[in-house]
mmCIF file of C-alpha atoms in Angstrom:
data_model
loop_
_atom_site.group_PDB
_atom_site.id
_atom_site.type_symbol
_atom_site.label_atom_id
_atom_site.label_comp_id
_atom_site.label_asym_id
_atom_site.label_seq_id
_atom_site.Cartn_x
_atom_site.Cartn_y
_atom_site.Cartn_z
ATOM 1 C CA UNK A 1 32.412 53.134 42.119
ATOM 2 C CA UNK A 2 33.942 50.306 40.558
ATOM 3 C CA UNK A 3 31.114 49.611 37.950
ATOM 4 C CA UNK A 4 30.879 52.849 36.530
ATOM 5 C CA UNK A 5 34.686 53.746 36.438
ATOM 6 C CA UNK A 6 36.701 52.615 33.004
ATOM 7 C CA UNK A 7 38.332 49.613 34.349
ATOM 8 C CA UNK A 8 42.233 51.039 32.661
ATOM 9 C CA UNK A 9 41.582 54.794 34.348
ATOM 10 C CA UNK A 10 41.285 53.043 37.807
ATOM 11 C CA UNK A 11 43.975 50.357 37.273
ATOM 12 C CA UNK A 12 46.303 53.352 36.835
ATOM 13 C CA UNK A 13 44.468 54.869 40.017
ATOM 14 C CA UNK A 14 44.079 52.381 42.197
ATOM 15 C CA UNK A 15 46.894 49.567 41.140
ATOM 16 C CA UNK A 16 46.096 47.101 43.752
ATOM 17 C CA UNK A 17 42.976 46.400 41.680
ATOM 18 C CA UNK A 18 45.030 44.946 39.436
ATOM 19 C CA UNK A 19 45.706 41.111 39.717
ATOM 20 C CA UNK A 20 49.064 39.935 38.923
ATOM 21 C CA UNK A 21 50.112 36.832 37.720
ATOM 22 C CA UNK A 22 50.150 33.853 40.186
ATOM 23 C CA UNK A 23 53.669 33.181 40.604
ATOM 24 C CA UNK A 24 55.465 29.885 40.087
ATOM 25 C CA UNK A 25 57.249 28.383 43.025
ATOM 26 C CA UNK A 26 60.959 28.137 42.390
ATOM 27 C CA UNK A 27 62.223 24.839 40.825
ATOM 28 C CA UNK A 28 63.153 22.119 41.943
ATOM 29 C CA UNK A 29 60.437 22.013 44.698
ATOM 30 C CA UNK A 30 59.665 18.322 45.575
ATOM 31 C CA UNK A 31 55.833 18.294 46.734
ATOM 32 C CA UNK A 32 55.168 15.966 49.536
ATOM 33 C CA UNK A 33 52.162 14.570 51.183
ATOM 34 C CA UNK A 34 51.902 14.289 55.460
ATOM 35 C CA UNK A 35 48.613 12.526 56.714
ATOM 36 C CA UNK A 36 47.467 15.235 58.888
ATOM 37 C CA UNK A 37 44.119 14.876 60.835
ATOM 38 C CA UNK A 38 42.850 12.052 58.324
ATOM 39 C CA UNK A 39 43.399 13.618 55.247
ATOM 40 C CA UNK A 40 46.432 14.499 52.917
ATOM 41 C CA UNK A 41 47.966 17.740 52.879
ATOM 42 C CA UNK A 42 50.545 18.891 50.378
ATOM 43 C CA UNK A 43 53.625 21.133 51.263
ATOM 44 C CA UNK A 44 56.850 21.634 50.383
ATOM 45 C CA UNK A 45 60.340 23.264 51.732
ATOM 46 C CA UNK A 46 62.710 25.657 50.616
ATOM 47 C CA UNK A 47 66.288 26.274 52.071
ATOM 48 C CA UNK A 48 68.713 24.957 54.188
ATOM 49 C CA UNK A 49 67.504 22.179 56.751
ATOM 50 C CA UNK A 50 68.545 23.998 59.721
ATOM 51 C CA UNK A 51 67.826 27.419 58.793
ATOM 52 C CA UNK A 52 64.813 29.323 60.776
ATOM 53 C CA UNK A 53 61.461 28.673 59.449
ATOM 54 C CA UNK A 54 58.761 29.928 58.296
ATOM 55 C CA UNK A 55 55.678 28.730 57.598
ATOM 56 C CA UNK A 56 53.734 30.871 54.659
ATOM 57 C CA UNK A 57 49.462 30.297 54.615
ATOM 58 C CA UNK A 58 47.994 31.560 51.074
ATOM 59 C CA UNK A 59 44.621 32.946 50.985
ATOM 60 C CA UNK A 60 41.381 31.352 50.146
ATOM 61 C CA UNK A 61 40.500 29.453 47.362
ATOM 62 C CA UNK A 62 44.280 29.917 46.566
ATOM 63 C CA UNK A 63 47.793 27.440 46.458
ATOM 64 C CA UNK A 64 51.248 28.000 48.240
ATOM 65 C CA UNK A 65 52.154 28.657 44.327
ATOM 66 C CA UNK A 66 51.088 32.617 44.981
ATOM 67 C CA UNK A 67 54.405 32.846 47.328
ATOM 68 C CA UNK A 68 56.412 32.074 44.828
ATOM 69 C CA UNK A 69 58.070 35.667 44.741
ATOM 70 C CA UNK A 70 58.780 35.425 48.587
ATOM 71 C CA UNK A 71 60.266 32.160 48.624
ATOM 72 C CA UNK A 72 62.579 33.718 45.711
ATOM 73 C CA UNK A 73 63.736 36.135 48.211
ATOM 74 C CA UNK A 74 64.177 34.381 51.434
ATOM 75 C CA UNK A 75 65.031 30.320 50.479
ATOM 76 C CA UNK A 76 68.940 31.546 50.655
ATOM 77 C CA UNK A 77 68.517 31.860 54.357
ATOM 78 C CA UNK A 78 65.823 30.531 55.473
ATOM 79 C CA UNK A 79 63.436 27.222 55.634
ATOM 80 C CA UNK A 80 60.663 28.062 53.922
ATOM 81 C CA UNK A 81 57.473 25.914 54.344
ATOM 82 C CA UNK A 82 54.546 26.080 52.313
ATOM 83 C CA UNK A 83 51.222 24.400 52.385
ATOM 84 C CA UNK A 84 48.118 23.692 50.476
ATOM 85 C CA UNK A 85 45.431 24.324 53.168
ATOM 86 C CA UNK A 86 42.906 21.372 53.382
ATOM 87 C CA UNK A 87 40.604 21.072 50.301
ATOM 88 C CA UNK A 88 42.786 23.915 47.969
ATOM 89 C CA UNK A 89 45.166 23.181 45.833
ATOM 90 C CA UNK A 90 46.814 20.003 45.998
ATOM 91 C CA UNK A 91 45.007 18.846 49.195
ATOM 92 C CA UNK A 92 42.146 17.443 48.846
ATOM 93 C CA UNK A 93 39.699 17.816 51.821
ATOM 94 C CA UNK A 94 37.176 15.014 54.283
ATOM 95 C CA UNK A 95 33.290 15.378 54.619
ATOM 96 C CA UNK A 96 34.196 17.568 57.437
ATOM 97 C CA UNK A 97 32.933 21.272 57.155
ATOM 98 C CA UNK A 98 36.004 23.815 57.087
ATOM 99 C CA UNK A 99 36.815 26.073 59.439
ATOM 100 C CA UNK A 100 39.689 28.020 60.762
ATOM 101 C CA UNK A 101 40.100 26.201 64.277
ATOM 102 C CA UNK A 102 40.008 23.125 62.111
ATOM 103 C CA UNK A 103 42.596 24.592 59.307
ATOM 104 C CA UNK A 104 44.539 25.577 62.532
ATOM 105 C CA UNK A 105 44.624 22.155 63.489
ATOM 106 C CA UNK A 106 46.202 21.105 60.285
ATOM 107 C CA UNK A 107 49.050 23.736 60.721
ATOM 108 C CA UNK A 108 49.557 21.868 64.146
ATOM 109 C CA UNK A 109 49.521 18.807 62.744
ATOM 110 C CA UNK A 110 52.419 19.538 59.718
ATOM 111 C CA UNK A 111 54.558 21.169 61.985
ATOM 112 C CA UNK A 112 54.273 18.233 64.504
ATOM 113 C CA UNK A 113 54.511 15.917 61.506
ATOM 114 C CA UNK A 114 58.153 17.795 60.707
ATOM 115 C CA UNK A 115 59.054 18.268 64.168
ATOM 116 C CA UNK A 116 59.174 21.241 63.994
ATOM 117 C CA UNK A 117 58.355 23.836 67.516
ATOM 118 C CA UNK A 118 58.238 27.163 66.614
ATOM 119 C CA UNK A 119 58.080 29.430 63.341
ATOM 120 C CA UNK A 120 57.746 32.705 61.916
ATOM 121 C CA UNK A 121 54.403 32.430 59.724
ATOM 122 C CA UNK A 122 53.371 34.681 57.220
ATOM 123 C CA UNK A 123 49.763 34.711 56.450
ATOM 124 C CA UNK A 124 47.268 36.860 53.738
ATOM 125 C CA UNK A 125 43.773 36.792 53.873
ATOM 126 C CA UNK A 126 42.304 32.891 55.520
ATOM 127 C CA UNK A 127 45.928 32.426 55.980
ATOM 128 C CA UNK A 128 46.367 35.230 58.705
ATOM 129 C CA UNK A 129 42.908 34.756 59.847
ATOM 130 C CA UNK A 130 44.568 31.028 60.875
ATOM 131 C CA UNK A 131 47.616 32.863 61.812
ATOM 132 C CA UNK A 132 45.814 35.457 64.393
ATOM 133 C CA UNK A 133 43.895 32.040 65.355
ATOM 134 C CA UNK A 134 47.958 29.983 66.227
ATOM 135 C CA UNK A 135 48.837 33.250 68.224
ATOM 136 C CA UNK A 136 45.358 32.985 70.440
ATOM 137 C CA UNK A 137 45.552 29.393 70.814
ATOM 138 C CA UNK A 138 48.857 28.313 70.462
ATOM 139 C CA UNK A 139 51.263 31.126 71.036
ATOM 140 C CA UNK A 140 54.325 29.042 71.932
ATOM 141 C CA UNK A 141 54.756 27.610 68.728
ATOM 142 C CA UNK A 142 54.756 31.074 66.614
ATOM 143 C CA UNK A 143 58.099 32.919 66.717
ATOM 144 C CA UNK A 144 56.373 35.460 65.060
ATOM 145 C CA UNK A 145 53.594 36.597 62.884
ATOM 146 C CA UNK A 146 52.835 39.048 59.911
ATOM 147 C CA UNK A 147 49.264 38.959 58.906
ATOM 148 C CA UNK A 148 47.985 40.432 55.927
ATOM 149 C CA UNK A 149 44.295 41.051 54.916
ATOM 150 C CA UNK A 150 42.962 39.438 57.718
ATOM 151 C CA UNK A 151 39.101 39.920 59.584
ATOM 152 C CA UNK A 152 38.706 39.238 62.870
ATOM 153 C CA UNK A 153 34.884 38.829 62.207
ATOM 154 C CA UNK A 154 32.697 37.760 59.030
ATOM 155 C CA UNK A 155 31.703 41.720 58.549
ATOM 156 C CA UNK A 156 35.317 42.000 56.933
ATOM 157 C CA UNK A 157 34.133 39.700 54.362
ATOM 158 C CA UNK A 158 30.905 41.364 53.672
ATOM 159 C CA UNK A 159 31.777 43.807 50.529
ATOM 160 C CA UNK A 160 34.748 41.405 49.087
ATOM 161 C CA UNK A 161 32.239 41.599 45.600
ATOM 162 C CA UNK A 162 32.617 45.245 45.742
ATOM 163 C CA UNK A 163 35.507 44.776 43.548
ATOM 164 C CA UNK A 164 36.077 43.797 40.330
ATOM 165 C CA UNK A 165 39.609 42.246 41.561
ATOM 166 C CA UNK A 166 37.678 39.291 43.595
ATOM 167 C CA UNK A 167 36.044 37.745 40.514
ATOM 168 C CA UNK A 168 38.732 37.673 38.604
ATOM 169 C CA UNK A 169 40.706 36.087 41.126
ATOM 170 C CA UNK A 170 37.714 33.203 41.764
ATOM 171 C CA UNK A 171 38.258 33.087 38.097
ATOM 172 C CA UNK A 172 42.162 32.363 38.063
ATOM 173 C CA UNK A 173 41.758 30.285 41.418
ATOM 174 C CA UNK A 174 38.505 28.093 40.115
ATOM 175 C CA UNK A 175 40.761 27.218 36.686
ATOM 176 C CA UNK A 176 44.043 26.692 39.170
ATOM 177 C CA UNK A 177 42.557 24.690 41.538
ATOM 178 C CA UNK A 178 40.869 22.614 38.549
ATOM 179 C CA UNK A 179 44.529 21.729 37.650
ATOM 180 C CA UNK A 180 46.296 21.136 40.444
ATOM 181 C CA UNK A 181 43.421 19.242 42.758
ATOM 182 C CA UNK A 182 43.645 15.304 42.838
ATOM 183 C CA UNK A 183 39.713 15.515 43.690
ATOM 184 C CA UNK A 184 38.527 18.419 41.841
ATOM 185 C CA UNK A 185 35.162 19.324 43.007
ATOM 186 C CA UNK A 186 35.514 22.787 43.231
ATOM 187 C CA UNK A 187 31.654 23.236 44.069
ATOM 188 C CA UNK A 188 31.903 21.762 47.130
ATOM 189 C CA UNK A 189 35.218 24.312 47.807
ATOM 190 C CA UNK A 190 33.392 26.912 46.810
ATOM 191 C CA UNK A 191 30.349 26.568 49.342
ATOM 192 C CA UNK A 192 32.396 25.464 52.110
ATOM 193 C CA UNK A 193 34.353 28.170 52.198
ATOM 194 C CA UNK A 194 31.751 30.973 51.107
ATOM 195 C CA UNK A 195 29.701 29.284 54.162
ATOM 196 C CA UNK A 196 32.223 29.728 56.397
ATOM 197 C CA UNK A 197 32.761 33.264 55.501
ATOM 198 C CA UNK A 198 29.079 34.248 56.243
ATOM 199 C CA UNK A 199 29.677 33.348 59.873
ATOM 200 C CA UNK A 200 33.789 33.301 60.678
ATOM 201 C CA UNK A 201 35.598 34.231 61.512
ATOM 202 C CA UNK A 202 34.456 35.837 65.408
ATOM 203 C CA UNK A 203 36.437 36.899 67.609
ATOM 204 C CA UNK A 204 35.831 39.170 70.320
ATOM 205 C CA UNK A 205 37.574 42.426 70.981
ATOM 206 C CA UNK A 206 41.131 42.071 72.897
ATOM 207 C CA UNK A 207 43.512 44.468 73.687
ATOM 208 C CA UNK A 208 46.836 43.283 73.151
ATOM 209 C CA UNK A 209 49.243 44.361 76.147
ATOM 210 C CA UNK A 210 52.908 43.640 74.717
ATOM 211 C CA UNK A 211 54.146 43.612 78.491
ATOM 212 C CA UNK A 212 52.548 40.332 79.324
ATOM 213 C CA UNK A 213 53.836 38.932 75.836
ATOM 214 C CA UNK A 214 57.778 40.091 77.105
ATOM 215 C CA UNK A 215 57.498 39.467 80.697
ATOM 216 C CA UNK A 216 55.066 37.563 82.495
ATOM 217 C CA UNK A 217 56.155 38.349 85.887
ATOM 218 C CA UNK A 218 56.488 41.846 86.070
ATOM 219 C CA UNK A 219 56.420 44.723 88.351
ATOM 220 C CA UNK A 220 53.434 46.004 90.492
ATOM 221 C CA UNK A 221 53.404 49.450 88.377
ATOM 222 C CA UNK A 222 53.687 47.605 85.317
ATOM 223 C CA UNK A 223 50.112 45.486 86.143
ATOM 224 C CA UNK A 224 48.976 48.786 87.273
ATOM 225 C CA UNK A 225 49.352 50.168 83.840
ATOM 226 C CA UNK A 226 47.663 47.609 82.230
ATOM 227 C CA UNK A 227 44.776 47.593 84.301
ATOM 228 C CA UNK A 228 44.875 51.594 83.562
ATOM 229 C CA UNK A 229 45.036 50.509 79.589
ATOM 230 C CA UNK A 230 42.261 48.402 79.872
ATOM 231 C CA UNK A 231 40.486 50.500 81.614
ATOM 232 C CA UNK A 232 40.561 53.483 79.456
ATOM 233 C CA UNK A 233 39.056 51.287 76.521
ATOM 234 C CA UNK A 234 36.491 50.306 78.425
ATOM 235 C CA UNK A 235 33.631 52.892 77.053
ATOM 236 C CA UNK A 236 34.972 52.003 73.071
ATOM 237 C CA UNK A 237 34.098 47.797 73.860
ATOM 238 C CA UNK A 238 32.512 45.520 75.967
ATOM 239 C CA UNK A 239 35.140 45.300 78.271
ATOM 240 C CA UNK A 240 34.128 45.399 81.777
ATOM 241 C CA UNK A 241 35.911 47.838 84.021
ATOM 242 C CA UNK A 242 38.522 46.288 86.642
ATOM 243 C CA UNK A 243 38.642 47.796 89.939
ATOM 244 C CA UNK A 244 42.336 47.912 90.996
ATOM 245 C CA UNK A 245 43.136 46.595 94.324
ATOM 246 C CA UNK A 246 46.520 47.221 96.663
ATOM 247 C CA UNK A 247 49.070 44.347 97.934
ATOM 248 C CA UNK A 248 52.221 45.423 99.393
ATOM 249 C CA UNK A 249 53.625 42.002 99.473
ATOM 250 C CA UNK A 250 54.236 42.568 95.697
ATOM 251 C CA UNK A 251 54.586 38.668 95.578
ATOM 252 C CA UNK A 252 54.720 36.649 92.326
ATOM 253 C CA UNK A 253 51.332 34.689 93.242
ATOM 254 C CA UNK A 254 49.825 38.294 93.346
ATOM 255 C CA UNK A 255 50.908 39.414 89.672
ATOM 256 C CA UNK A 256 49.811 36.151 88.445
ATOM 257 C CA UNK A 257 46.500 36.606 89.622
ATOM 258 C CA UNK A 258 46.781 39.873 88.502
ATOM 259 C CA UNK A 259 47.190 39.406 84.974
ATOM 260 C CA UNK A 260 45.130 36.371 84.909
ATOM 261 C CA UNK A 261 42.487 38.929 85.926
ATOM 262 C CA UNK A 262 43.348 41.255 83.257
ATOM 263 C CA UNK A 263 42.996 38.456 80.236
ATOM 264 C CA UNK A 264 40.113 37.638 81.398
ATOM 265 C CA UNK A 265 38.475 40.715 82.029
ATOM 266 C CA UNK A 266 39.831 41.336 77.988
ATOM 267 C CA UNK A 267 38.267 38.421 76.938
ATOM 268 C CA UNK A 268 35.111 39.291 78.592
ATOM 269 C CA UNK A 269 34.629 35.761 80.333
ATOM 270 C CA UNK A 270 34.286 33.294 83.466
ATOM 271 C CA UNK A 271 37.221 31.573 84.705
ATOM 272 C CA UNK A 272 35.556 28.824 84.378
ATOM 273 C CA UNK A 273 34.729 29.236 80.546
ATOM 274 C CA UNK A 274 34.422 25.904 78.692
ATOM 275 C CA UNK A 275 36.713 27.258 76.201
ATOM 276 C CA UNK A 276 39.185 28.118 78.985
ATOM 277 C CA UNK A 277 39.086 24.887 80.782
ATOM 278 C CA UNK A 278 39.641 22.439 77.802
ATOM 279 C CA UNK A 279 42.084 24.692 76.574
ATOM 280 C CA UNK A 280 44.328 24.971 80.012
ATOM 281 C CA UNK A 281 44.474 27.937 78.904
ATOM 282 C CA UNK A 282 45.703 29.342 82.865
ATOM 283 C CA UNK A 283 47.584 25.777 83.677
ATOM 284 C CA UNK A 284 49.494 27.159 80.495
ATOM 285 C CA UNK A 285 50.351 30.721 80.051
ATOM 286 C CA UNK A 286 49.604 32.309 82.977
#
């Protein structure tokens, strides 16, 4: 539809197709560098020291400049921290392919670097897909998350050509990144990223329960409930179902194993799961 449309007659339509200007971030902002994982990634912080943070992500191909409007809004109050993810912007990247566990591991890494435990991060497009990634892998260090535009597999990523907005935006990006990149070599960006895309993200299908994110140790009715929750999913995914299983002692041993049951049963795999096991994930969070 988008080809044979008058380009003005379905900006006035559909005004998301229209690309805005890439902000500027709010001056003075004092770009730093923090060695993170072997390479050099550039961020910056707005507000007062002590204030709550948050951590913003841009998109790919993009720079923290395109949150320029929200750190406007919210440096009065809060510490805002932006970052160039590895290889945009004003970090350059290694030799190392890119990926979002990897781009993850940078986020880690600055937040370590400022000492810094927990944060509210706001993420659009590769930015939430590394925000949904912190909040399956390391959930303890988000206070919260908004994502925005993200895929939970590469299939979200298949028609992003459909519209005439992502060209013009590899357009804008290509001649930003061109300016602000102390490596530019934009080719290599470009298929690292576009390679990446054909196959990531891929995640499986999880139902979030927001009891076990509140309360860990809960009541026997309350596991009951979420076994019942899974269960009624079961015929829309691959989720196996869970046969549900008595225990008057009502002990906290028995809900643990309960809902360790339940995660796993979501996540559709063996206790002992490599994945599982190097991550602690258990020995951790349950």
């Amino acid at each position: 539809m988008y080809t044979t449309r008058n380009s003005t007659v379905l900006n006035s339509i559909y005004p998301w197709l229209r690309l805005p200007p890439t902000p500027k971030l709010p001056l003075p902002h004092a770009g730093q560098y923090a060695l993170v994982n072997g390479i050099r990634i550039w961020y910056t912080i707005y507000g007062p020291a002590d204030g709550i943070p948050i951590l913003f992500l841009h998109g790919g191909f993009a720079n923290s400049d395109y949150w320029g409007l929200q750190v406007k809004q919210l440096q009065s109050t809060y510490k805002c921290i932006l970052m160039d993810s590895r290889g945009q912007g004003r970090s350059p990247s290694s030799a190392t392919n890119i990926t979002y566990d990897l781009m993850t591991s940078d986020v880690i890494g600055l937040l370590d670097y400022l000492d810094i435990t927990r944060i509210h991060l706001v993420g659009w497009s590769d930015g939430a897909i590394i925000g949904l990634n912190m909040a399956m892998k390391y959930p303890r260090r988000l206070i919260s998350l908004f994502a925005f535009a993200a895929n939970y597999d590469s299939s979200g990523a298949k028609d992003i050509l459909a519209s005439p907005v992502f060209p013009a935006y590899l357009t804008r990006s290509k001649s930003e990144y061109e300016q602000m990149s102390p490596v530019n070599n934009y080719q290599d960006l470009y298929n690292n990223l576009t390679t990446m895309w054909s196959t990531l993200p891929n995640c499986c299908d999880v139902v979030i329960v927001k009891e076990i994110i509140n309360q860990l140790w809960t009541s026997y009715k309350t596991v009951n409930r979420l076994y019942s929750s899974v269960n009624s999913h079961r015929h829309n995914s691959n989720i196996p179902i869970i046969e549900i299983t008595h225990n008057e002692n009502n002990n906290k041993e028995f809900h643990r194993q309960r809902i360790s049951d339940i995660l796993l049963s979501i996540l559709s795999i063996n206790k002992k799961d490599h994945y599982l096991k190097n991550e602690n994930f258990e020995n951790k969070y349950l």
